[in-house]
mmCIF file of C-alpha atoms in Angstrom:
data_model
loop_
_atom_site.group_PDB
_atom_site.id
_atom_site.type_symbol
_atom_site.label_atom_id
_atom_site.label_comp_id
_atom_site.label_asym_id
_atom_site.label_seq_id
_atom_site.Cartn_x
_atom_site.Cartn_y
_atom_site.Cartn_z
ATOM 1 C CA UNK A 1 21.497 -35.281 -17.801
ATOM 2 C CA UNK A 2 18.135 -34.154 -16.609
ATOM 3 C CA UNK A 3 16.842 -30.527 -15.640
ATOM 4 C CA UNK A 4 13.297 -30.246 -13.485
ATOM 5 C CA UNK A 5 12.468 -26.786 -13.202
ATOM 6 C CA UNK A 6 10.034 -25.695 -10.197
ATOM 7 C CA UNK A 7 8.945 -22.421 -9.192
ATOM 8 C CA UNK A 8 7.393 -21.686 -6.514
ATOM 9 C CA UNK A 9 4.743 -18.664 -6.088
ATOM 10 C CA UNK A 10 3.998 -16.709 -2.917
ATOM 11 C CA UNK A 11 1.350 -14.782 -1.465
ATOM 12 C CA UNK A 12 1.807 -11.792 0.149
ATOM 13 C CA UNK A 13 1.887 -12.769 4.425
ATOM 14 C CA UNK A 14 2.335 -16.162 3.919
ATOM 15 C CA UNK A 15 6.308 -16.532 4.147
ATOM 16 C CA UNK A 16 8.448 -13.995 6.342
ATOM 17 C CA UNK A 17 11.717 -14.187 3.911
ATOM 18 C CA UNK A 18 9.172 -14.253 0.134
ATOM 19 C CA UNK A 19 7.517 -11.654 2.286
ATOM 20 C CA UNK A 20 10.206 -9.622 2.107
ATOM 21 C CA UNK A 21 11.203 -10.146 -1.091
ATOM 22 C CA UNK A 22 7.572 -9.066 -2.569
ATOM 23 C CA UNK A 23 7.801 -5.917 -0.321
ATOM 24 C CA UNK A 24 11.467 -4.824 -1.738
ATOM 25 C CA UNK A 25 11.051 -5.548 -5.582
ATOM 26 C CA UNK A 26 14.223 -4.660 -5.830
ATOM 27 C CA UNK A 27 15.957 -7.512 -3.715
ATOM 28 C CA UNK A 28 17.302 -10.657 -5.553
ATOM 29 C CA UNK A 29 19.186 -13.750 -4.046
ATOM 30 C CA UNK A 30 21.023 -16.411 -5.935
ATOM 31 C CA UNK A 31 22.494 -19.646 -4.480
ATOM 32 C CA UNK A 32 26.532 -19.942 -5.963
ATOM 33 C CA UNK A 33 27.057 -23.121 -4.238
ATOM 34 C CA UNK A 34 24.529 -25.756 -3.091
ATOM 35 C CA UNK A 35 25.114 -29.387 -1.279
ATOM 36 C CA UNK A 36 22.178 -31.668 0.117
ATOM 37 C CA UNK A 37 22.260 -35.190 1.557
ATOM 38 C CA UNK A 38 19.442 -37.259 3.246
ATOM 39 C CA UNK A 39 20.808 -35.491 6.353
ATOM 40 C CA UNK A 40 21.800 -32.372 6.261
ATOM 41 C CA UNK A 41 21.957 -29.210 3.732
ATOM 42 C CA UNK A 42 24.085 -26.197 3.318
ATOM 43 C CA UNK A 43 23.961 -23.350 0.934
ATOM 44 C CA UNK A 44 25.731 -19.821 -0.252
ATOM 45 C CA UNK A 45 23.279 -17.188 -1.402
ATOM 46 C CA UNK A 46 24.246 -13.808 -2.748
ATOM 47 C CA UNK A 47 21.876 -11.093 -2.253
ATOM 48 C CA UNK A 48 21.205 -8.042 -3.565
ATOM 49 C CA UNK A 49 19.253 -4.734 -3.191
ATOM 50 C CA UNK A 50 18.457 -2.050 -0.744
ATOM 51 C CA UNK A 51 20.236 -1.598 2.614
ATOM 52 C CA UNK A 52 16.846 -1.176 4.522
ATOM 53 C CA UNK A 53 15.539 -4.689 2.402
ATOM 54 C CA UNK A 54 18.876 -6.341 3.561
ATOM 55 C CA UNK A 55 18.712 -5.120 7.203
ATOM 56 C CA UNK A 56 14.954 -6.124 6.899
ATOM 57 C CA UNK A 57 15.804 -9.758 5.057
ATOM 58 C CA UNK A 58 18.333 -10.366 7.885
ATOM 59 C CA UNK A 59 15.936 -10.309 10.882
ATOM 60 C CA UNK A 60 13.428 -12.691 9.373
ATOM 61 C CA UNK A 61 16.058 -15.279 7.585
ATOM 62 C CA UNK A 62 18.015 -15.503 10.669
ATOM 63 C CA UNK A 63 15.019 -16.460 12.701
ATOM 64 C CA UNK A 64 15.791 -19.739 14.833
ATOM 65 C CA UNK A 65 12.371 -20.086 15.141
ATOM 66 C CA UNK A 66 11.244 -20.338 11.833
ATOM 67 C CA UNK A 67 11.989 -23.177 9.012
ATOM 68 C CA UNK A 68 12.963 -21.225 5.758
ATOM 69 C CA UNK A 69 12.455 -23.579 3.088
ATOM 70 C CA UNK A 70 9.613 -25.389 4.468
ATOM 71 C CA UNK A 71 6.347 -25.236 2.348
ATOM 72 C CA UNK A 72 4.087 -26.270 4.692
ATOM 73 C CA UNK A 73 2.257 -25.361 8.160
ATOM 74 C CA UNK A 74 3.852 -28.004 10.198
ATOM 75 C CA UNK A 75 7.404 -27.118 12.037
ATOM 76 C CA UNK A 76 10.009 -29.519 11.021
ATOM 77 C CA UNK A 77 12.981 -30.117 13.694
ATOM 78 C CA UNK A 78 15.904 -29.023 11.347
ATOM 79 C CA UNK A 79 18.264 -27.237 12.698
ATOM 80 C CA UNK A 80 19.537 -24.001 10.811
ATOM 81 C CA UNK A 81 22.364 -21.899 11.521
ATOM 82 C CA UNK A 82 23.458 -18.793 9.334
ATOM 83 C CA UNK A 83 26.601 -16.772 8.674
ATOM 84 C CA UNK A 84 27.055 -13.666 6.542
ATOM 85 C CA UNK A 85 30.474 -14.397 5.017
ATOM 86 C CA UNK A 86 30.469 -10.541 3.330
ATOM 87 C CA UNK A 87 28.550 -7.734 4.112
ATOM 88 C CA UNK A 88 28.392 -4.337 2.186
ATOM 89 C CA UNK A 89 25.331 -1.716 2.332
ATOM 90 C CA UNK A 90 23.940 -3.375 -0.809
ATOM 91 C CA UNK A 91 24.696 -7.217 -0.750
ATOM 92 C CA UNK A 92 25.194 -9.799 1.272
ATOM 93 C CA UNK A 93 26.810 -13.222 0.904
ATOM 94 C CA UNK A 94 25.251 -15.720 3.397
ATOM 95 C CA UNK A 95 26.361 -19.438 4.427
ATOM 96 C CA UNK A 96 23.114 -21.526 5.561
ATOM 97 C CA UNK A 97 23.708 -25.126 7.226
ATOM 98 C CA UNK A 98 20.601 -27.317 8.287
ATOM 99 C CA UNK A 99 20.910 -30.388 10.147
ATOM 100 C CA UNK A 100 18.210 -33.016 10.436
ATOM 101 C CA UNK A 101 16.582 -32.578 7.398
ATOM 102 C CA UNK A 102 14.116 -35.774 7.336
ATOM 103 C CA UNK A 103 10.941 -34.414 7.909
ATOM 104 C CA UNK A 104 11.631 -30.572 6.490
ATOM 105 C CA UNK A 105 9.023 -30.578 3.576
ATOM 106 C CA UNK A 106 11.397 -28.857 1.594
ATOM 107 C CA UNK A 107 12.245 -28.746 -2.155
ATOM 108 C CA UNK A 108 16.140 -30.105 -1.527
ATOM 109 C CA UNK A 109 15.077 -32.958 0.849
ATOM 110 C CA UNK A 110 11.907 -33.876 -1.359
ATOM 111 C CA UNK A 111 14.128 -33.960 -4.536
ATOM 112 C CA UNK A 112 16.680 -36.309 -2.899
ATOM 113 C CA UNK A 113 13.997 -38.741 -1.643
ATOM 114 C CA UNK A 114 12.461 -38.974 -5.463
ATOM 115 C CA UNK A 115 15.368 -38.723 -7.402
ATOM 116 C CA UNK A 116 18.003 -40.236 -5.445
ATOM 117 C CA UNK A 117 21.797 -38.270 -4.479
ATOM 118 C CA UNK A 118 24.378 -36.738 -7.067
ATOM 119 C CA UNK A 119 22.279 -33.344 -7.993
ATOM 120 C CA UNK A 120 23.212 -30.530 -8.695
ATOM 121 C CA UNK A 121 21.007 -27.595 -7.125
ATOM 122 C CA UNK A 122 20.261 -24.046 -8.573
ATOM 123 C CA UNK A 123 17.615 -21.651 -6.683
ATOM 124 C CA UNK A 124 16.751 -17.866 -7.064
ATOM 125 C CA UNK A 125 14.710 -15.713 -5.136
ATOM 126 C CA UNK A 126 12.446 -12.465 -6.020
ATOM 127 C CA UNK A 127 9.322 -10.630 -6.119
ATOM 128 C CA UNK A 128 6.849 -13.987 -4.975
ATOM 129 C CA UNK A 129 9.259 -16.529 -7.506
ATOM 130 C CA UNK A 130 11.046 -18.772 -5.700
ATOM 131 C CA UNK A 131 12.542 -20.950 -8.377
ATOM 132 C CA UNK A 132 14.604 -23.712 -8.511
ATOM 133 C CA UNK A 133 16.762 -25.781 -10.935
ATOM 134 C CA UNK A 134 17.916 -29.273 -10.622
ATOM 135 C CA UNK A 135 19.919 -31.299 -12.715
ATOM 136 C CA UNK A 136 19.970 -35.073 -12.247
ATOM 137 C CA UNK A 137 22.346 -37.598 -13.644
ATOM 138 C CA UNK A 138 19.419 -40.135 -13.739
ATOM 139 C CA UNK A 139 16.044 -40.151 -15.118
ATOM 140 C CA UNK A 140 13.226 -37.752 -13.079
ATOM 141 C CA UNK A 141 9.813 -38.816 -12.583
ATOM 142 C CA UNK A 142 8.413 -35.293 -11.609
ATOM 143 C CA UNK A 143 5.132 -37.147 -10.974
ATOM 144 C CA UNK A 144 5.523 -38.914 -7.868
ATOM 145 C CA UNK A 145 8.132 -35.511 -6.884
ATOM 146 C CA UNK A 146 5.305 -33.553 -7.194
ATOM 147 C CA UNK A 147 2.647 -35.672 -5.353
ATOM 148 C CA UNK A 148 5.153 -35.386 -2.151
ATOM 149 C CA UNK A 149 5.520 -31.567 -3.161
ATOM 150 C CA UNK A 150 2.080 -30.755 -3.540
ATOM 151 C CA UNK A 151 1.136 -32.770 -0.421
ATOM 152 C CA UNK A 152 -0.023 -30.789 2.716
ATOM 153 C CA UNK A 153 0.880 -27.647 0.943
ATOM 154 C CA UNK A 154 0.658 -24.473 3.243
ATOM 155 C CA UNK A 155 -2.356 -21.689 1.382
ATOM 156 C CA UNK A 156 -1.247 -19.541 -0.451
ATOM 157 C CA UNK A 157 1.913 -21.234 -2.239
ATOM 158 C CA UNK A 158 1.387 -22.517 -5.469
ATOM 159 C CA UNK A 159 3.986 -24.602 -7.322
ATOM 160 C CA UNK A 160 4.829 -25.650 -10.943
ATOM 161 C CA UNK A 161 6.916 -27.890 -12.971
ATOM 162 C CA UNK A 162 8.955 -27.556 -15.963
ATOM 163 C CA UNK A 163 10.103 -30.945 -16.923
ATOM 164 C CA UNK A 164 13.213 -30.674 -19.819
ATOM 165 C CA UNK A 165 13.844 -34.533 -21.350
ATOM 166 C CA UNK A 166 17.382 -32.964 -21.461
ATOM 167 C CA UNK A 167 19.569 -29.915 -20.587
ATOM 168 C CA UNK A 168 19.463 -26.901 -22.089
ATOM 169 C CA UNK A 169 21.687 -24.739 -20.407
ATOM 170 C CA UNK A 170 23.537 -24.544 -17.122
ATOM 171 C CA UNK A 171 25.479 -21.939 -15.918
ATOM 172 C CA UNK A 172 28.676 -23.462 -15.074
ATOM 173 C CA UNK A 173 29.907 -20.153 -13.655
ATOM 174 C CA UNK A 174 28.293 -17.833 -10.944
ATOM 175 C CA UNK A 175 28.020 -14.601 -12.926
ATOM 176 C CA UNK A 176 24.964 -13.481 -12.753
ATOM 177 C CA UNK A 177 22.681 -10.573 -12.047
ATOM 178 C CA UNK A 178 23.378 -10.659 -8.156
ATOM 179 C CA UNK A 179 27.017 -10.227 -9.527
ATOM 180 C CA UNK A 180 26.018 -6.242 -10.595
ATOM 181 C CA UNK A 181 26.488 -4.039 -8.059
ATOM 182 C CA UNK A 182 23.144 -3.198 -6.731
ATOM 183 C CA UNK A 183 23.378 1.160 -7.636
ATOM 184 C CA UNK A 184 24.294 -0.174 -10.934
ATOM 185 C CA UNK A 185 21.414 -2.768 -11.876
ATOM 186 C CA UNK A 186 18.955 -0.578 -9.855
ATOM 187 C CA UNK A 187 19.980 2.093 -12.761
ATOM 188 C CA UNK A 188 19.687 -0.496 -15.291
ATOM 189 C CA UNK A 189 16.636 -1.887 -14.663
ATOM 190 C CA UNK A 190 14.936 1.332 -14.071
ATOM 191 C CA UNK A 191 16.813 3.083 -17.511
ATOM 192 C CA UNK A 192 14.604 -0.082 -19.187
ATOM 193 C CA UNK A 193 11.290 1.040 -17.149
ATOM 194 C CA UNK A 194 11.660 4.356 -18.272
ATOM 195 C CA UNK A 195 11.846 3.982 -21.460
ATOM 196 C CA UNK A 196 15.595 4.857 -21.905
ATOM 197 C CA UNK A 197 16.276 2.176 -24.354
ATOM 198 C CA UNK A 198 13.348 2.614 -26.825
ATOM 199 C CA UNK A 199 13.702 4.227 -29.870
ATOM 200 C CA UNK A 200 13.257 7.397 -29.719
ATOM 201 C CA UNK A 201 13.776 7.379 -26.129
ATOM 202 C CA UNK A 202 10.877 7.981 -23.501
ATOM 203 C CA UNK A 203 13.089 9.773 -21.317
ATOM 204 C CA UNK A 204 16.698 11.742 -21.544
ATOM 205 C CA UNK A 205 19.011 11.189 -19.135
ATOM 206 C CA UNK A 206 18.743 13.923 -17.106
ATOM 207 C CA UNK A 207 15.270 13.376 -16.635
ATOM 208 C CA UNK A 208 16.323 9.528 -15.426
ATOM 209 C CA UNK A 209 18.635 11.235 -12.911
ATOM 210 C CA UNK A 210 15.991 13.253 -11.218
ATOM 211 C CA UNK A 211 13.966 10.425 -11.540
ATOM 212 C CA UNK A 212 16.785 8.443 -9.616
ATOM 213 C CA UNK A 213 17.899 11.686 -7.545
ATOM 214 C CA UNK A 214 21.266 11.292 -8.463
ATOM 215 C CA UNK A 215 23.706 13.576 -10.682
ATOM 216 C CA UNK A 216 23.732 12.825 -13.864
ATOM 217 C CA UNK A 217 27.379 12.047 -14.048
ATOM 218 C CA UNK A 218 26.496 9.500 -11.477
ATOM 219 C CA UNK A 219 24.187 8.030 -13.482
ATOM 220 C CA UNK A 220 26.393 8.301 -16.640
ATOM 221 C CA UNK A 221 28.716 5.930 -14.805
ATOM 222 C CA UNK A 222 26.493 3.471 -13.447
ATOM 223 C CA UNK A 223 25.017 2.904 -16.419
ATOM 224 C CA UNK A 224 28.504 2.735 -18.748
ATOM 225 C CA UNK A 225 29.587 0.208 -16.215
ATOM 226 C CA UNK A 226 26.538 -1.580 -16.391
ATOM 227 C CA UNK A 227 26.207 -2.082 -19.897
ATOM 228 C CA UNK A 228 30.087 -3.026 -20.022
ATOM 229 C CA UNK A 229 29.356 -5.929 -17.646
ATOM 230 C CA UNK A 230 26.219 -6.708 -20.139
ATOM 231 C CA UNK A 231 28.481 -6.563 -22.992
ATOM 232 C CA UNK A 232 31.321 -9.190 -21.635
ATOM 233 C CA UNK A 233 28.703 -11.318 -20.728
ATOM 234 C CA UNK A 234 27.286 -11.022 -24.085
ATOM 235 C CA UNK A 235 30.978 -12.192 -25.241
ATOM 236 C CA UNK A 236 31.537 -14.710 -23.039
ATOM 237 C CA UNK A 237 28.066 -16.588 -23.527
ATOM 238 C CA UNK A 238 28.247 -19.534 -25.615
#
C-alpha cells in the first residue's frame, strides 16, 4: 500500500469554510468515513469547537452557491447537498453528497483521475491546514497528481506533497481528537499553553481557571477526563 500526503495552506479571505477555520483556532473537523467515484462523492465530518464557530461554519459550508472543495476560481457544476446527522452546542456531525464531480478541481476527483479507484480517503481541517491522506493499493505517481493539482490554482492556496514509498500508519479506527468533547480539549490544549504541564509549572490551577473563567472544580474535571481519554489511547495505540 501507498500513502500521499497533501496539505493544503490557506490565506486568510480566500476560502469561506478555511476562512472560518483560521478565524476560530479552536475549530477542528475530521472526515470518519469517505467514498469517491468518477461521479459522485460523499463524506462524514465531525467537527468540533465553539458554538458561535459552528453556527458561523454552518452558514458558509451549507452555501449552495459555493463549491467547497474546489481549489480554484472557476465554478464547477457539482451538485452538493448537506445534512447534520448530530448536533450539540459544541460539535457537529455532517453528511456531504456531491454529484457531478467531473470538472470540480478538487483533491478527491483529481486523485481518482491519477491514481485510478479503490482509495481510501483521510482529510482534516484547522487553522489554514487542510490536509489530506490517501492510501492507494497501487503505485502513486504524485508528479503528474500534482501537475493537475497545481494547475490553475486559485492565489493564495499553496499545496504540498508528502510522498511515503509505503505506509506508516493508518488509523483504522475514528478516535481521534474531534472525539474529545470540545470543553474538555479546549482545557487541554490551553493547560499545555499555559504552561500547566512544565516542570515546575507556569501556572496553578486556579490561576488556569480564571484564566478559563470557570470553577476550578470544573476545570479539575475536564481535565481528569481529558487526560483519562489520553491515557486509553496511549494503551490502545500499537
Amino acid at each position: 500500500m501507498r500513502e500521499l500526503v497533501i496539505e493544503l495552506l490557506y490565506q486568510p479571505d480566500v476560502d469561506p469554510v478555511m476562512n472560518t477555520f483560521i478565524e476560530n483556532e479552536r475549530l477542528v473537523s475530521k472526515t470518519v468515513n469517505f467514498s469517491v467515484t468518477s461521479q459522485s462523492i460523499w463524506r462524514i465530518d465531525r467537527v468540533i469547537g465553539p458554538a458561535d464557530a459552528l453556527d458561523q461554519l454552518e452558514d458558509v459550508l451549507f452555501d449552495p452557491t459555493d463549491c467547497n472543495e474546489c481549489l480554484t476560481d472557476e465554478t464547477c457544476s457539482t451538485e452538493w447537498d448537506y445534512e447534520v446527522l448530530t448536533s450539540t452546542p459544541t460539535s457537529r456531525t455532517v453528511y456531504t453528497h456531491g454529484v457531478a464531480i467531473e470538472d470540480c478541481h478538487s483533491v478527491p476527483h483529481l486523485a481518482i483521475e491519477n491514481f485510478g479507484t479503490g482509495l481510501l480517503f483521510e482529510a482534516k481541517r484547522r487553522d489554514n491546514r487542510y490536509v489530506w491522506r490517501v492510501l492507494s493499493p497501487t503505485e502513486i505517481r504524485a508528479g503528474p497528481f500534482y501537475e493537475s493539482l497545481s494547475a490553475d490554482l486559485t492565489d493564495g492556496i499553496d499545496v504540498q506533497l508528502t510522498q511515503l514509498s509505503e505506509l506508516t500508519e493508518w488509523e483504522d479506527d475514528v478516535l481521534s481528537l474531534v472525539d474529545l468533547p470540545y470543553e474538555q480539549r479546549h482545557a487541554l490544549e490551553t493547560a499545555v499553553e499555559q504552561g500547566y504541564y512544565e516542570t515546575p509549572r507556569e501556572i496553578n490551577t486556579a490561576e488556569l481557571a480564571d484564566h478559563l473563567d470557570i470553577p476550578r472544580s470544573t476545570l479539575q474535571y475536564r481535565l481528569q477526563r481529558a487526560e483519562a481519554w489520553l491515557a486509553k489511547l496511549f494503551v490502545d495505540s500499537p
